[in-house]
């Protein structure tokens, strides 16, 4: 399933990596979401009978993907972005996994990161273990959107992408969070996707509103993980501190309560049998929260830390870090 808006330059190569998959029994639903470039003409020129093309006015990414889901006839739905690339074995390996793991509803893959058409030497090597992924989902999105395959039955149960402006983007993070509350999730250990960073990427614009929405989703995940019916201020404090959204942190966040919430989330996710990797994640999250509380209580130190963090971020973009995991 693919949604594209003005992606004519990159679309042929990306679409070609799907049409040339070793697994051939699929339909490719391409939603032309309000393009004004050559996208329409290119899609209409494709003769492959597996490709189903639909043209529409711009409905936003979530709206376009939801239309694609409603049109899908298969039992699995694979995502593909118009500018990312797929290994020829990707679909076959994901189908095989879901066929043999009926308790899983979502399977992604690890990914190479390219900057435009150039390999960066960086990777999205997200975890493969369900428990580690569910803990990571408390704060962030450990799945590459264009690498994911989902059971259609799971979407029928939990719903499709949210179109609530207060909660998307990131519509993918929000949906994976809901799926993980009912099913197991995983990433394949192989890098079967090439994720291309481009200047116009939706995740790279409107940073502040994007962070606000991350806090909303993260606080919901923390509440669910600890058995609460809705986020309480302690959940919002953790999420807001983690993402640096100071305006949503209470005047005096309770460090002991926040650490207790993180410990309880880890205990429940681990079913009282947390292995060393999950325990390490819990401890690291507690450490980060302690650090951010310290910065909040010492504004001058916090200002210096944020400046250093900004410099480090610029250096990372300028100097590719070989073997870097994400």
JSON list of C-alpha atoms in Angstrom, two decimals, residues 41-274:
[
{"chain": "A", "resi": 41, "resn": "UNK", "atom": "CA", "xyz": [0.77, 10.08, -15.65]},
{"chain": "A", "resi": 42, "resn": "UNK", "atom": "CA", "xyz": [3.38, 7.64, -14.37]},
{"chain": "A", "resi": 43, "resn": "UNK", "atom": "CA", "xyz": [0.91, 5.62, -12.31]},
{"chain": "A", "resi": 44, "resn": "UNK", "atom": "CA", "xyz": [-1.53, 5.43, -15.21]},
{"chain": "A", "resi": 45, "resn": "UNK", "atom": "CA", "xyz": [1.24, 4.14, -17.48]},
{"chain": "A", "resi": 46, "resn": "UNK", "atom": "CA", "xyz": [1.93, 1.03, -15.37]},
{"chain": "A", "resi": 47, "resn": "UNK", "atom": "CA", "xyz": [0.75, -2.09, -17.19]},
{"chain": "A", "resi": 48, "resn": "UNK", "atom": "CA", "xyz": [1.28, -4.57, -14.34]},
{"chain": "A", "resi": 49, "resn": "UNK", "atom": "CA", "xyz": [-2.16, -6.02, -13.48]},
{"chain": "A", "resi": 50, "resn": "UNK", "atom": "CA", "xyz": [-1.21, -6.25, -9.79]},
{"chain": "A", "resi": 51, "resn": "UNK", "atom": "CA", "xyz": [-1.20, -2.43, -9.52]},
{"chain": "A", "resi": 52, "resn": "UNK", "atom": "CA", "xyz": [-4.47, -0.74, -8.59]},
{"chain": "A", "resi": 53, "resn": "UNK", "atom": "CA", "xyz": [-4.31, 3.05, -8.94]},
{"chain": "A", "resi": 54, "resn": "UNK", "atom": "CA", "xyz": [-6.66, 5.54, -7.28]},
{"chain": "A", "resi": 55, "resn": "UNK", "atom": "CA", "xyz": [-6.54, 9.30, -7.77]},
{"chain": "A", "resi": 56, "resn": "UNK", "atom": "CA", "xyz": [-7.97, 11.69, -5.18]},
{"chain": "A", "resi": 57, "resn": "UNK", "atom": "CA", "xyz": [-7.69, 15.17, -3.74]},
{"chain": "A", "resi": 58, "resn": "UNK", "atom": "CA", "xyz": [-5.16, 15.52, -0.93]},
{"chain": "A", "resi": 59, "resn": "UNK", "atom": "CA", "xyz": [-6.65, 13.86, 2.16]},
{"chain": "A", "resi": 60, "resn": "UNK", "atom": "CA", "xyz": [-3.46, 13.91, 4.22]},
{"chain": "A", "resi": 61, "resn": "UNK", "atom": "CA", "xyz": [-1.25, 10.87, 4.65]},
{"chain": "A", "resi": 62, "resn": "UNK", "atom": "CA", "xyz": [-3.41, 9.18, 7.29]},
{"chain": "A", "resi": 63, "resn": "UNK", "atom": "CA", "xyz": [-6.58, 9.69, 5.27]},
{"chain": "A", "resi": 64, "resn": "UNK", "atom": "CA", "xyz": [-4.97, 8.34, 2.11]},
{"chain": "A", "resi": 65, "resn": "UNK", "atom": "CA", "xyz": [-3.60, 5.28, 3.91]},
{"chain": "A", "resi": 66, "resn": "UNK", "atom": "CA", "xyz": [-6.99, 4.60, 5.46]},
{"chain": "A", "resi": 67, "resn": "UNK", "atom": "CA", "xyz": [-8.53, 4.61, 2.01]},
{"chain": "A", "resi": 68, "resn": "UNK", "atom": "CA", "xyz": [-5.91, 2.12, 0.92]},
{"chain": "A", "resi": 69, "resn": "UNK", "atom": "CA", "xyz": [-6.72, -0.12, 3.88]},
{"chain": "A", "resi": 70, "resn": "UNK", "atom": "CA", "xyz": [-10.42, 0.01, 3.03]},
{"chain": "A", "resi": 71, "resn": "UNK", "atom": "CA", "xyz": [-9.64, -1.09, -0.54]},
{"chain": "A", "resi": 72, "resn": "UNK", "atom": "CA", "xyz": [-7.25, -3.90, 0.40]},
{"chain": "A", "resi": 73, "resn": "UNK", "atom": "CA", "xyz": [-8.38, -7.45, -0.32]},
{"chain": "A", "resi": 74, "resn": "UNK", "atom": "CA", "xyz": [-5.49, -9.40, 1.19]},
{"chain": "A", "resi": 75, "resn": "UNK", "atom": "CA", "xyz": [-5.00, -10.70, 4.72]},
{"chain": "A", "resi": 76, "resn": "UNK", "atom": "CA", "xyz": [-1.77, -8.71, 5.19]},
{"chain": "A", "resi": 77, "resn": "UNK", "atom": "CA", "xyz": [-1.06, -5.07, 4.41]},
{"chain": "A", "resi": 78, "resn": "UNK", "atom": "CA", "xyz": [2.50, -3.96, 3.67]},
{"chain": "A", "resi": 79, "resn": "UNK", "atom": "CA", "xyz": [3.51, -0.30, 3.71]},
{"chain": "A", "resi": 80, "resn": "UNK", "atom": "CA", "xyz": [5.77, 1.29, 1.16]},
{"chain": "A", "resi": 81, "resn": "UNK", "atom": "CA", "xyz": [6.74, 4.95, 0.87]},
{"chain": "A", "resi": 82, "resn": "UNK", "atom": "CA", "xyz": [7.21, 6.50, -2.56]},
{"chain": "A", "resi": 83, "resn": "UNK", "atom": "CA", "xyz": [10.89, 7.33, -1.92]},
{"chain": "A", "resi": 84, "resn": "UNK", "atom": "CA", "xyz": [12.09, 4.28, 0.05]},
{"chain": "A", "resi": 85, "resn": "UNK", "atom": "CA", "xyz": [13.42, 1.03, -1.37]},
{"chain": "A", "resi": 86, "resn": "UNK", "atom": "CA", "xyz": [12.73, -2.63, -0.52]},
{"chain": "A", "resi": 87, "resn": "UNK", "atom": "CA", "xyz": [15.01, -5.64, -0.71]},
{"chain": "A", "resi": 88, "resn": "UNK", "atom": "CA", "xyz": [13.65, -8.22, -3.21]},
{"chain": "A", "resi": 89, "resn": "UNK", "atom": "CA", "xyz": [13.05, -10.73, -0.39]},
{"chain": "A", "resi": 90, "resn": "UNK", "atom": "CA", "xyz": [11.29, -8.36, 2.00]},
{"chain": "A", "resi": 91, "resn": "UNK", "atom": "CA", "xyz": [7.66, -9.30, 1.32]},
{"chain": "A", "resi": 92, "resn": "UNK", "atom": "CA", "xyz": [8.36, -13.04, 1.16]},
{"chain": "A", "resi": 93, "resn": "UNK", "atom": "CA", "xyz": [10.13, -13.02, 4.51]},
{"chain": "A", "resi": 94, "resn": "UNK", "atom": "CA", "xyz": [7.42, -10.98, 6.22]},
{"chain": "A", "resi": 95, "resn": "UNK", "atom": "CA", "xyz": [4.64, -13.18, 4.83]},
{"chain": "A", "resi": 96, "resn": "UNK", "atom": "CA", "xyz": [6.48, -16.27, 6.01]},
{"chain": "A", "resi": 97, "resn": "UNK", "atom": "CA", "xyz": [6.87, -14.76, 9.47]},
{"chain": "A", "resi": 98, "resn": "UNK", "atom": "CA", "xyz": [3.21, -13.83, 9.89]},
{"chain": "A", "resi": 99, "resn": "UNK", "atom": "CA", "xyz": [2.10, -17.19, 8.47]},
{"chain": "A", "resi": 100, "resn": "UNK", "atom": "CA", "xyz": [4.13, -19.00, 11.13]},
{"chain": "A", "resi": 101, "resn": "UNK", "atom": "CA", "xyz": [3.55, -16.60, 14.06]},
{"chain": "A", "resi": 102, "resn": "UNK", "atom": "CA", "xyz": [-0.21, -16.14, 14.43]},
{"chain": "A", "resi": 103, "resn": "UNK", "atom": "CA", "xyz": [0.22, -14.26, 17.73]},
{"chain": "A", "resi": 104, "resn": "UNK", "atom": "CA", "xyz": [2.05, -11.41, 15.96]},
{"chain": "A", "resi": 105, "resn": "UNK", "atom": "CA", "xyz": [0.16, -8.67, 14.12]},
{"chain": "A", "resi": 106, "resn": "UNK", "atom": "CA", "xyz": [2.96, -6.37, 13.00]},
{"chain": "A", "resi": 107, "resn": "UNK", "atom": "CA", "xyz": [6.38, -7.11, 11.56]},
{"chain": "A", "resi": 108, "resn": "UNK", "atom": "CA", "xyz": [8.87, -4.49, 10.40]},
{"chain": "A", "resi": 109, "resn": "UNK", "atom": "CA", "xyz": [12.46, -4.79, 9.24]},
{"chain": "A", "resi": 110, "resn": "UNK", "atom": "CA", "xyz": [15.72, -3.11, 10.05]},
{"chain": "A", "resi": 111, "resn": "UNK", "atom": "CA", "xyz": [16.86, -0.52, 7.54]},
{"chain": "A", "resi": 112, "resn": "UNK", "atom": "CA", "xyz": [19.78, 1.26, 5.95]},
{"chain": "A", "resi": 113, "resn": "UNK", "atom": "CA", "xyz": [19.63, 5.06, 6.02]},
{"chain": "A", "resi": 114, "resn": "UNK", "atom": "CA", "xyz": [20.47, 6.94, 2.85]},
{"chain": "A", "resi": 115, "resn": "UNK", "atom": "CA", "xyz": [20.65, 10.71, 2.45]},
{"chain": "A", "resi": 116, "resn": "UNK", "atom": "CA", "xyz": [18.95, 11.14, -0.88]},
{"chain": "A", "resi": 117, "resn": "UNK", "atom": "CA", "xyz": [20.70, 8.66, -3.17]},
{"chain": "A", "resi": 118, "resn": "UNK", "atom": "CA", "xyz": [23.79, 8.20, -0.99]},
{"chain": "A", "resi": 119, "resn": "UNK", "atom": "CA", "xyz": [24.32, 5.57, 1.75]},
{"chain": "A", "resi": 120, "resn": "UNK", "atom": "CA", "xyz": [25.05, 7.33, 5.05]},
{"chain": "A", "resi": 121, "resn": "UNK", "atom": "CA", "xyz": [26.69, 4.47, 6.92]},
{"chain": "A", "resi": 122, "resn": "UNK", "atom": "CA", "xyz": [23.88, 4.73, 9.46]},
{"chain": "A", "resi": 123, "resn": "UNK", "atom": "CA", "xyz": [21.16, 2.21, 10.18]},
{"chain": "A", "resi": 124, "resn": "UNK", "atom": "CA", "xyz": [17.82, 1.78, 11.90]},
{"chain": "A", "resi": 125, "resn": "UNK", "atom": "CA", "xyz": [18.67, -1.39, 13.79]},
{"chain": "A", "resi": 126, "resn": "UNK", "atom": "CA", "xyz": [15.63, -1.47, 16.05]},
{"chain": "A", "resi": 127, "resn": "UNK", "atom": "CA", "xyz": [14.97, -4.37, 18.46]},
{"chain": "A", "resi": 128, "resn": "UNK", "atom": "CA", "xyz": [13.34, -7.60, 17.35]},
{"chain": "A", "resi": 129, "resn": "UNK", "atom": "CA", "xyz": [12.01, -8.76, 20.73]},
{"chain": "A", "resi": 130, "resn": "UNK", "atom": "CA", "xyz": [8.35, -8.00, 21.46]},
{"chain": "A", "resi": 131, "resn": "UNK", "atom": "CA", "xyz": [8.96, -6.94, 25.08]},
{"chain": "A", "resi": 132, "resn": "UNK", "atom": "CA", "xyz": [11.77, -4.58, 24.20]},
{"chain": "A", "resi": 133, "resn": "UNK", "atom": "CA", "xyz": [9.69, -3.07, 21.41]},
{"chain": "A", "resi": 134, "resn": "UNK", "atom": "CA", "xyz": [6.70, -2.55, 23.67]},
{"chain": "A", "resi": 135, "resn": "UNK", "atom": "CA", "xyz": [8.92, -0.79, 26.21]},
{"chain": "A", "resi": 136, "resn": "UNK", "atom": "CA", "xyz": [10.48, 1.39, 23.51]},
{"chain": "A", "resi": 137, "resn": "UNK", "atom": "CA", "xyz": [6.98, 2.28, 22.28]},
{"chain": "A", "resi": 138, "resn": "UNK", "atom": "CA", "xyz": [6.38, 3.96, 25.64]},
{"chain": "A", "resi": 139, "resn": "UNK", "atom": "CA", "xyz": [8.47, 6.85, 24.34]},
{"chain": "A", "resi": 140, "resn": "UNK", "atom": "CA", "xyz": [9.18, 6.56, 20.62]},
{"chain": "A", "resi": 141, "resn": "UNK", "atom": "CA", "xyz": [8.59, 4.69, 17.39]},
{"chain": "A", "resi": 142, "resn": "UNK", "atom": "CA", "xyz": [10.93, 1.67, 16.95]},
{"chain": "A", "resi": 143, "resn": "UNK", "atom": "CA", "xyz": [9.57, 0.78, 13.49]},
{"chain": "A", "resi": 144, "resn": "UNK", "atom": "CA", "xyz": [10.46, 2.12, 10.05]},
{"chain": "A", "resi": 145, "resn": "UNK", "atom": "CA", "xyz": [7.06, 2.97, 8.58]},
{"chain": "A", "resi": 146, "resn": "UNK", "atom": "CA", "xyz": [7.82, 1.82, 5.05]},
{"chain": "A", "resi": 147, "resn": "UNK", "atom": "CA", "xyz": [9.14, -1.52, 6.32]},
{"chain": "A", "resi": 148, "resn": "UNK", "atom": "CA", "xyz": [5.98, -2.63, 8.13]},
{"chain": "A", "resi": 149, "resn": "UNK", "atom": "CA", "xyz": [3.53, -5.43, 7.34]},
{"chain": "A", "resi": 150, "resn": "UNK", "atom": "CA", "xyz": [0.29, -5.72, 9.38]},
{"chain": "A", "resi": 151, "resn": "UNK", "atom": "CA", "xyz": [-2.49, -8.25, 9.70]},
{"chain": "A", "resi": 152, "resn": "UNK", "atom": "CA", "xyz": [-5.68, -6.83, 8.19]},
{"chain": "A", "resi": 153, "resn": "UNK", "atom": "CA", "xyz": [-7.65, -8.55, 10.99]},
{"chain": "A", "resi": 154, "resn": "UNK", "atom": "CA", "xyz": [-5.70, -6.54, 13.58]},
{"chain": "A", "resi": 155, "resn": "UNK", "atom": "CA", "xyz": [-6.66, -3.28, 11.86]},
{"chain": "A", "resi": 156, "resn": "UNK", "atom": "CA", "xyz": [-10.29, -4.41, 11.78]},
{"chain": "A", "resi": 157, "resn": "UNK", "atom": "CA", "xyz": [-10.03, -4.81, 15.56]},
{"chain": "A", "resi": 158, "resn": "UNK", "atom": "CA", "xyz": [-8.05, -1.74, 16.69]},
{"chain": "A", "resi": 159, "resn": "UNK", "atom": "CA", "xyz": [-8.92, 0.67, 13.88]},
{"chain": "A", "resi": 160, "resn": "UNK", "atom": "CA", "xyz": [-6.83, 2.30, 11.16]},
{"chain": "A", "resi": 161, "resn": "UNK", "atom": "CA", "xyz": [-4.62, 5.39, 11.24]},
{"chain": "A", "resi": 162, "resn": "UNK", "atom": "CA", "xyz": [-5.85, 8.24, 13.39]},
{"chain": "A", "resi": 163, "resn": "UNK", "atom": "CA", "xyz": [-6.89, 11.41, 11.56]},
{"chain": "A", "resi": 164, "resn": "UNK", "atom": "CA", "xyz": [-7.16, 13.42, 14.78]},
{"chain": "A", "resi": 165, "resn": "UNK", "atom": "CA", "xyz": [-5.05, 16.58, 14.18]},
{"chain": "A", "resi": 166, "resn": "UNK", "atom": "CA", "xyz": [-3.99, 16.53, 17.85]},
{"chain": "A", "resi": 167, "resn": "UNK", "atom": "CA", "xyz": [-2.47, 13.04, 17.48]},
{"chain": "A", "resi": 168, "resn": "UNK", "atom": "CA", "xyz": [-0.99, 12.93, 13.97]},
{"chain": "A", "resi": 169, "resn": "UNK", "atom": "CA", "xyz": [1.54, 13.01, 12.61]},
{"chain": "A", "resi": 170, "resn": "UNK", "atom": "CA", "xyz": [3.03, 10.68, 13.85]},
{"chain": "A", "resi": 171, "resn": "UNK", "atom": "CA", "xyz": [0.11, 8.52, 12.74]},
{"chain": "A", "resi": 172, "resn": "UNK", "atom": "CA", "xyz": [2.36, 5.47, 12.45]},
{"chain": "A", "resi": 173, "resn": "UNK", "atom": "CA", "xyz": [3.59, 5.65, 16.06]},
{"chain": "A", "resi": 174, "resn": "UNK", "atom": "CA", "xyz": [0.02, 6.11, 17.26]},
{"chain": "A", "resi": 175, "resn": "UNK", "atom": "CA", "xyz": [-1.22, 3.07, 15.32]},
{"chain": "A", "resi": 176, "resn": "UNK", "atom": "CA", "xyz": [1.67, 0.78, 16.33]},
{"chain": "A", "resi": 177, "resn": "UNK", "atom": "CA", "xyz": [0.97, 1.73, 19.95]},
{"chain": "A", "resi": 178, "resn": "UNK", "atom": "CA", "xyz": [-2.64, 0.58, 19.70]},
{"chain": "A", "resi": 179, "resn": "UNK", "atom": "CA", "xyz": [-1.70, -2.64, 17.91]},
{"chain": "A", "resi": 180, "resn": "UNK", "atom": "CA", "xyz": [0.94, -3.52, 20.54]},
{"chain": "A", "resi": 181, "resn": "UNK", "atom": "CA", "xyz": [-1.70, -3.42, 23.30]},
{"chain": "A", "resi": 182, "resn": "UNK", "atom": "CA", "xyz": [-3.45, -6.44, 21.79]},
{"chain": "A", "resi": 183, "resn": "UNK", "atom": "CA", "xyz": [-0.82, -8.35, 19.78]},
{"chain": "A", "resi": 184, "resn": "UNK", "atom": "CA", "xyz": [2.85, -9.16, 19.72]},
{"chain": "A", "resi": 185, "resn": "UNK", "atom": "CA", "xyz": [5.08, -7.12, 17.41]},
{"chain": "A", "resi": 186, "resn": "UNK", "atom": "CA", "xyz": [8.55, -7.60, 15.96]},
{"chain": "A", "resi": 187, "resn": "UNK", "atom": "CA", "xyz": [11.19, -6.44, 13.51]},
{"chain": "A", "resi": 188, "resn": "UNK", "atom": "CA", "xyz": [13.07, -8.87, 11.31]},
{"chain": "A", "resi": 189, "resn": "UNK", "atom": "CA", "xyz": [16.78, -8.76, 12.10]},
{"chain": "A", "resi": 190, "resn": "UNK", "atom": "CA", "xyz": [17.76, -8.20, 8.46]},
{"chain": "A", "resi": 191, "resn": "UNK", "atom": "CA", "xyz": [18.04, -4.78, 6.85]},
{"chain": "A", "resi": 192, "resn": "UNK", "atom": "CA", "xyz": [15.44, -5.24, 4.13]},
{"chain": "A", "resi": 193, "resn": "UNK", "atom": "CA", "xyz": [14.52, -1.56, 3.67]},
{"chain": "A", "resi": 194, "resn": "UNK", "atom": "CA", "xyz": [16.41, 1.52, 2.52]},
{"chain": "A", "resi": 195, "resn": "UNK", "atom": "CA", "xyz": [15.03, 4.55, 4.32]},
{"chain": "A", "resi": 196, "resn": "UNK", "atom": "CA", "xyz": [15.86, 7.75, 2.43]},
{"chain": "A", "resi": 197, "resn": "UNK", "atom": "CA", "xyz": [16.17, 10.99, 4.35]},
{"chain": "A", "resi": 198, "resn": "UNK", "atom": "CA", "xyz": [15.01, 13.92, 2.24]},
{"chain": "A", "resi": 199, "resn": "UNK", "atom": "CA", "xyz": [14.66, 17.62, 3.20]},
{"chain": "A", "resi": 200, "resn": "UNK", "atom": "CA", "xyz": [10.88, 17.63, 2.73]},
{"chain": "A", "resi": 201, "resn": "UNK", "atom": "CA", "xyz": [10.27, 14.61, 4.98]},
{"chain": "A", "resi": 202, "resn": "UNK", "atom": "CA", "xyz": [7.15, 15.12, 7.11]},
{"chain": "A", "resi": 203, "resn": "UNK", "atom": "CA", "xyz": [9.03, 14.07, 10.24]},
{"chain": "A", "resi": 204, "resn": "UNK", "atom": "CA", "xyz": [11.50, 16.92, 9.73]},
{"chain": "A", "resi": 205, "resn": "UNK", "atom": "CA", "xyz": [9.04, 19.81, 9.69]},
{"chain": "A", "resi": 206, "resn": "UNK", "atom": "CA", "xyz": [6.97, 21.47, 12.42]},
{"chain": "A", "resi": 207, "resn": "UNK", "atom": "CA", "xyz": [9.19, 20.06, 15.19]},
{"chain": "A", "resi": 208, "resn": "UNK", "atom": "CA", "xyz": [7.37, 21.65, 18.13]},
{"chain": "A", "resi": 209, "resn": "UNK", "atom": "CA", "xyz": [3.82, 20.50, 17.25]},
{"chain": "A", "resi": 210, "resn": "UNK", "atom": "CA", "xyz": [5.28, 17.09, 16.40]},
{"chain": "A", "resi": 211, "resn": "UNK", "atom": "CA", "xyz": [6.85, 16.83, 19.88]},
{"chain": "A", "resi": 212, "resn": "UNK", "atom": "CA", "xyz": [3.58, 17.86, 21.51]},
{"chain": "A", "resi": 213, "resn": "UNK", "atom": "CA", "xyz": [1.86, 14.97, 19.80]},
{"chain": "A", "resi": 214, "resn": "UNK", "atom": "CA", "xyz": [4.64, 12.58, 20.80]},
{"chain": "A", "resi": 215, "resn": "UNK", "atom": "CA", "xyz": [4.02, 13.57, 24.42]},
{"chain": "A", "resi": 216, "resn": "UNK", "atom": "CA", "xyz": [0.29, 12.87, 24.06]},
{"chain": "A", "resi": 217, "resn": "UNK", "atom": "CA", "xyz": [0.83, 9.40, 22.59]},
{"chain": "A", "resi": 218, "resn": "UNK", "atom": "CA", "xyz": [3.70, 8.54, 24.94]},
{"chain": "A", "resi": 219, "resn": "UNK", "atom": "CA", "xyz": [1.65, 9.48, 28.01]},
{"chain": "A", "resi": 220, "resn": "UNK", "atom": "CA", "xyz": [-1.20, 7.27, 26.77]},
{"chain": "A", "resi": 221, "resn": "UNK", "atom": "CA", "xyz": [1.23, 4.38, 26.33]},
{"chain": "A", "resi": 222, "resn": "UNK", "atom": "CA", "xyz": [2.68, 4.86, 29.82]},
{"chain": "A", "resi": 223, "resn": "UNK", "atom": "CA", "xyz": [-0.81, 4.94, 31.31]},
{"chain": "A", "resi": 224, "resn": "UNK", "atom": "CA", "xyz": [-1.86, 1.75, 29.53]},
{"chain": "A", "resi": 225, "resn": "UNK", "atom": "CA", "xyz": [1.37, -0.03, 30.45]},
{"chain": "A", "resi": 226, "resn": "UNK", "atom": "CA", "xyz": [0.76, 0.62, 34.14]},
{"chain": "A", "resi": 227, "resn": "UNK", "atom": "CA", "xyz": [-2.93, -0.27, 34.17]},
{"chain": "A", "resi": 228, "resn": "UNK", "atom": "CA", "xyz": [-4.35, 3.27, 34.25]},
{"chain": "A", "resi": 229, "resn": "UNK", "atom": "CA", "xyz": [-7.49, 3.96, 32.23]},
{"chain": "A", "resi": 230, "resn": "UNK", "atom": "CA", "xyz": [-6.22, 7.39, 31.14]},
{"chain": "A", "resi": 231, "resn": "UNK", "atom": "CA", "xyz": [-3.00, 9.39, 31.44]},
{"chain": "A", "resi": 232, "resn": "UNK", "atom": "CA", "xyz": [-2.39, 11.02, 34.82]},
{"chain": "A", "resi": 233, "resn": "UNK", "atom": "CA", "xyz": [-0.04, 13.95, 35.37]},
{"chain": "A", "resi": 234, "resn": "UNK", "atom": "CA", "xyz": [2.80, 11.60, 36.31]},
{"chain": "A", "resi": 235, "resn": "UNK", "atom": "CA", "xyz": [2.54, 9.96, 32.87]},
{"chain": "A", "resi": 236, "resn": "UNK", "atom": "CA", "xyz": [2.48, 13.34, 31.13]},
{"chain": "A", "resi": 237, "resn": "UNK", "atom": "CA", "xyz": [5.47, 14.49, 33.20]},
{"chain": "A", "resi": 238, "resn": "UNK", "atom": "CA", "xyz": [7.53, 11.48, 32.14]},
{"chain": "A", "resi": 239, "resn": "UNK", "atom": "CA", "xyz": [6.63, 11.88, 28.46]},
{"chain": "A", "resi": 240, "resn": "UNK", "atom": "CA", "xyz": [7.15, 15.65, 28.46]},
{"chain": "A", "resi": 241, "resn": "UNK", "atom": "CA", "xyz": [10.50, 15.43, 30.25]},
{"chain": "A", "resi": 242, "resn": "UNK", "atom": "CA", "xyz": [11.66, 12.70, 27.92]},
{"chain": "A", "resi": 243, "resn": "UNK", "atom": "CA", "xyz": [10.84, 14.78, 24.81]},
{"chain": "A", "resi": 244, "resn": "UNK", "atom": "CA", "xyz": [11.88, 18.15, 26.25]},
{"chain": "A", "resi": 245, "resn": "UNK", "atom": "CA", "xyz": [8.42, 19.74, 26.12]},
{"chain": "A", "resi": 246, "resn": "UNK", "atom": "CA", "xyz": [8.76, 21.84, 29.24]},
{"chain": "A", "resi": 247, "resn": "UNK", "atom": "CA", "xyz": [5.37, 23.51, 28.92]},
{"chain": "A", "resi": 248, "resn": "UNK", "atom": "CA", "xyz": [3.62, 20.22, 29.77]},
{"chain": "A", "resi": 249, "resn": "UNK", "atom": "CA", "xyz": [5.74, 19.34, 32.80]},
{"chain": "A", "resi": 250, "resn": "UNK", "atom": "CA", "xyz": [4.17, 20.11, 36.18]},
{"chain": "A", "resi": 251, "resn": "UNK", "atom": "CA", "xyz": [5.84, 22.70, 38.41]},
{"chain": "A", "resi": 252, "resn": "UNK", "atom": "CA", "xyz": [7.28, 20.05, 40.73]},
{"chain": "A", "resi": 253, "resn": "UNK", "atom": "CA", "xyz": [7.38, 16.65, 39.01]},
{"chain": "A", "resi": 254, "resn": "UNK", "atom": "CA", "xyz": [7.67, 13.85, 41.55]},
{"chain": "A", "resi": 255, "resn": "UNK", "atom": "CA", "xyz": [10.84, 11.92, 40.73]},
{"chain": "A", "resi": 256, "resn": "UNK", "atom": "CA", "xyz": [10.02, 8.96, 42.98]},
{"chain": "A", "resi": 257, "resn": "UNK", "atom": "CA", "xyz": [6.57, 8.55, 41.46]},
{"chain": "A", "resi": 258, "resn": "UNK", "atom": "CA", "xyz": [7.93, 8.75, 37.91]},
{"chain": "A", "resi": 259, "resn": "UNK", "atom": "CA", "xyz": [10.62, 6.13, 38.60]},
{"chain": "A", "resi": 260, "resn": "UNK", "atom": "CA", "xyz": [7.97, 3.91, 40.17]},
{"chain": "A", "resi": 261, "resn": "UNK", "atom": "CA", "xyz": [5.80, 4.22, 37.04]},
{"chain": "A", "resi": 262, "resn": "UNK", "atom": "CA", "xyz": [8.71, 3.20, 34.83]},
{"chain": "A", "resi": 263, "resn": "UNK", "atom": "CA", "xyz": [9.50, 0.23, 37.06]},
{"chain": "A", "resi": 264, "resn": "UNK", "atom": "CA", "xyz": [5.86, -0.88, 37.02]},
{"chain": "A", "resi": 265, "resn": "UNK", "atom": "CA", "xyz": [5.69, -0.54, 33.24]},
{"chain": "A", "resi": 266, "resn": "UNK", "atom": "CA", "xyz": [8.77, -2.71, 32.90]},
{"chain": "A", "resi": 267, "resn": "UNK", "atom": "CA", "xyz": [7.39, -5.28, 35.32]},
{"chain": "A", "resi": 268, "resn": "UNK", "atom": "CA", "xyz": [4.09, -5.59, 33.48]},
{"chain": "A", "resi": 269, "resn": "UNK", "atom": "CA", "xyz": [5.67, -5.67, 30.03]},
{"chain": "A", "resi": 270, "resn": "UNK", "atom": "CA", "xyz": [8.12, -8.31, 31.22]},
{"chain": "A", "resi": 271, "resn": "UNK", "atom": "CA", "xyz": [5.39, -10.37, 32.91]},
{"chain": "A", "resi": 272, "resn": "UNK", "atom": "CA", "xyz": [7.44, -10.26, 36.13]},
{"chain": "A", "resi": 273, "resn": "UNK", "atom": "CA", "xyz": [10.29, -11.97, 34.28]},
{"chain": "A", "resi": 274, "resn": "UNK", "atom": "CA", "xyz": [12.21, -9.04, 32.85]}
]
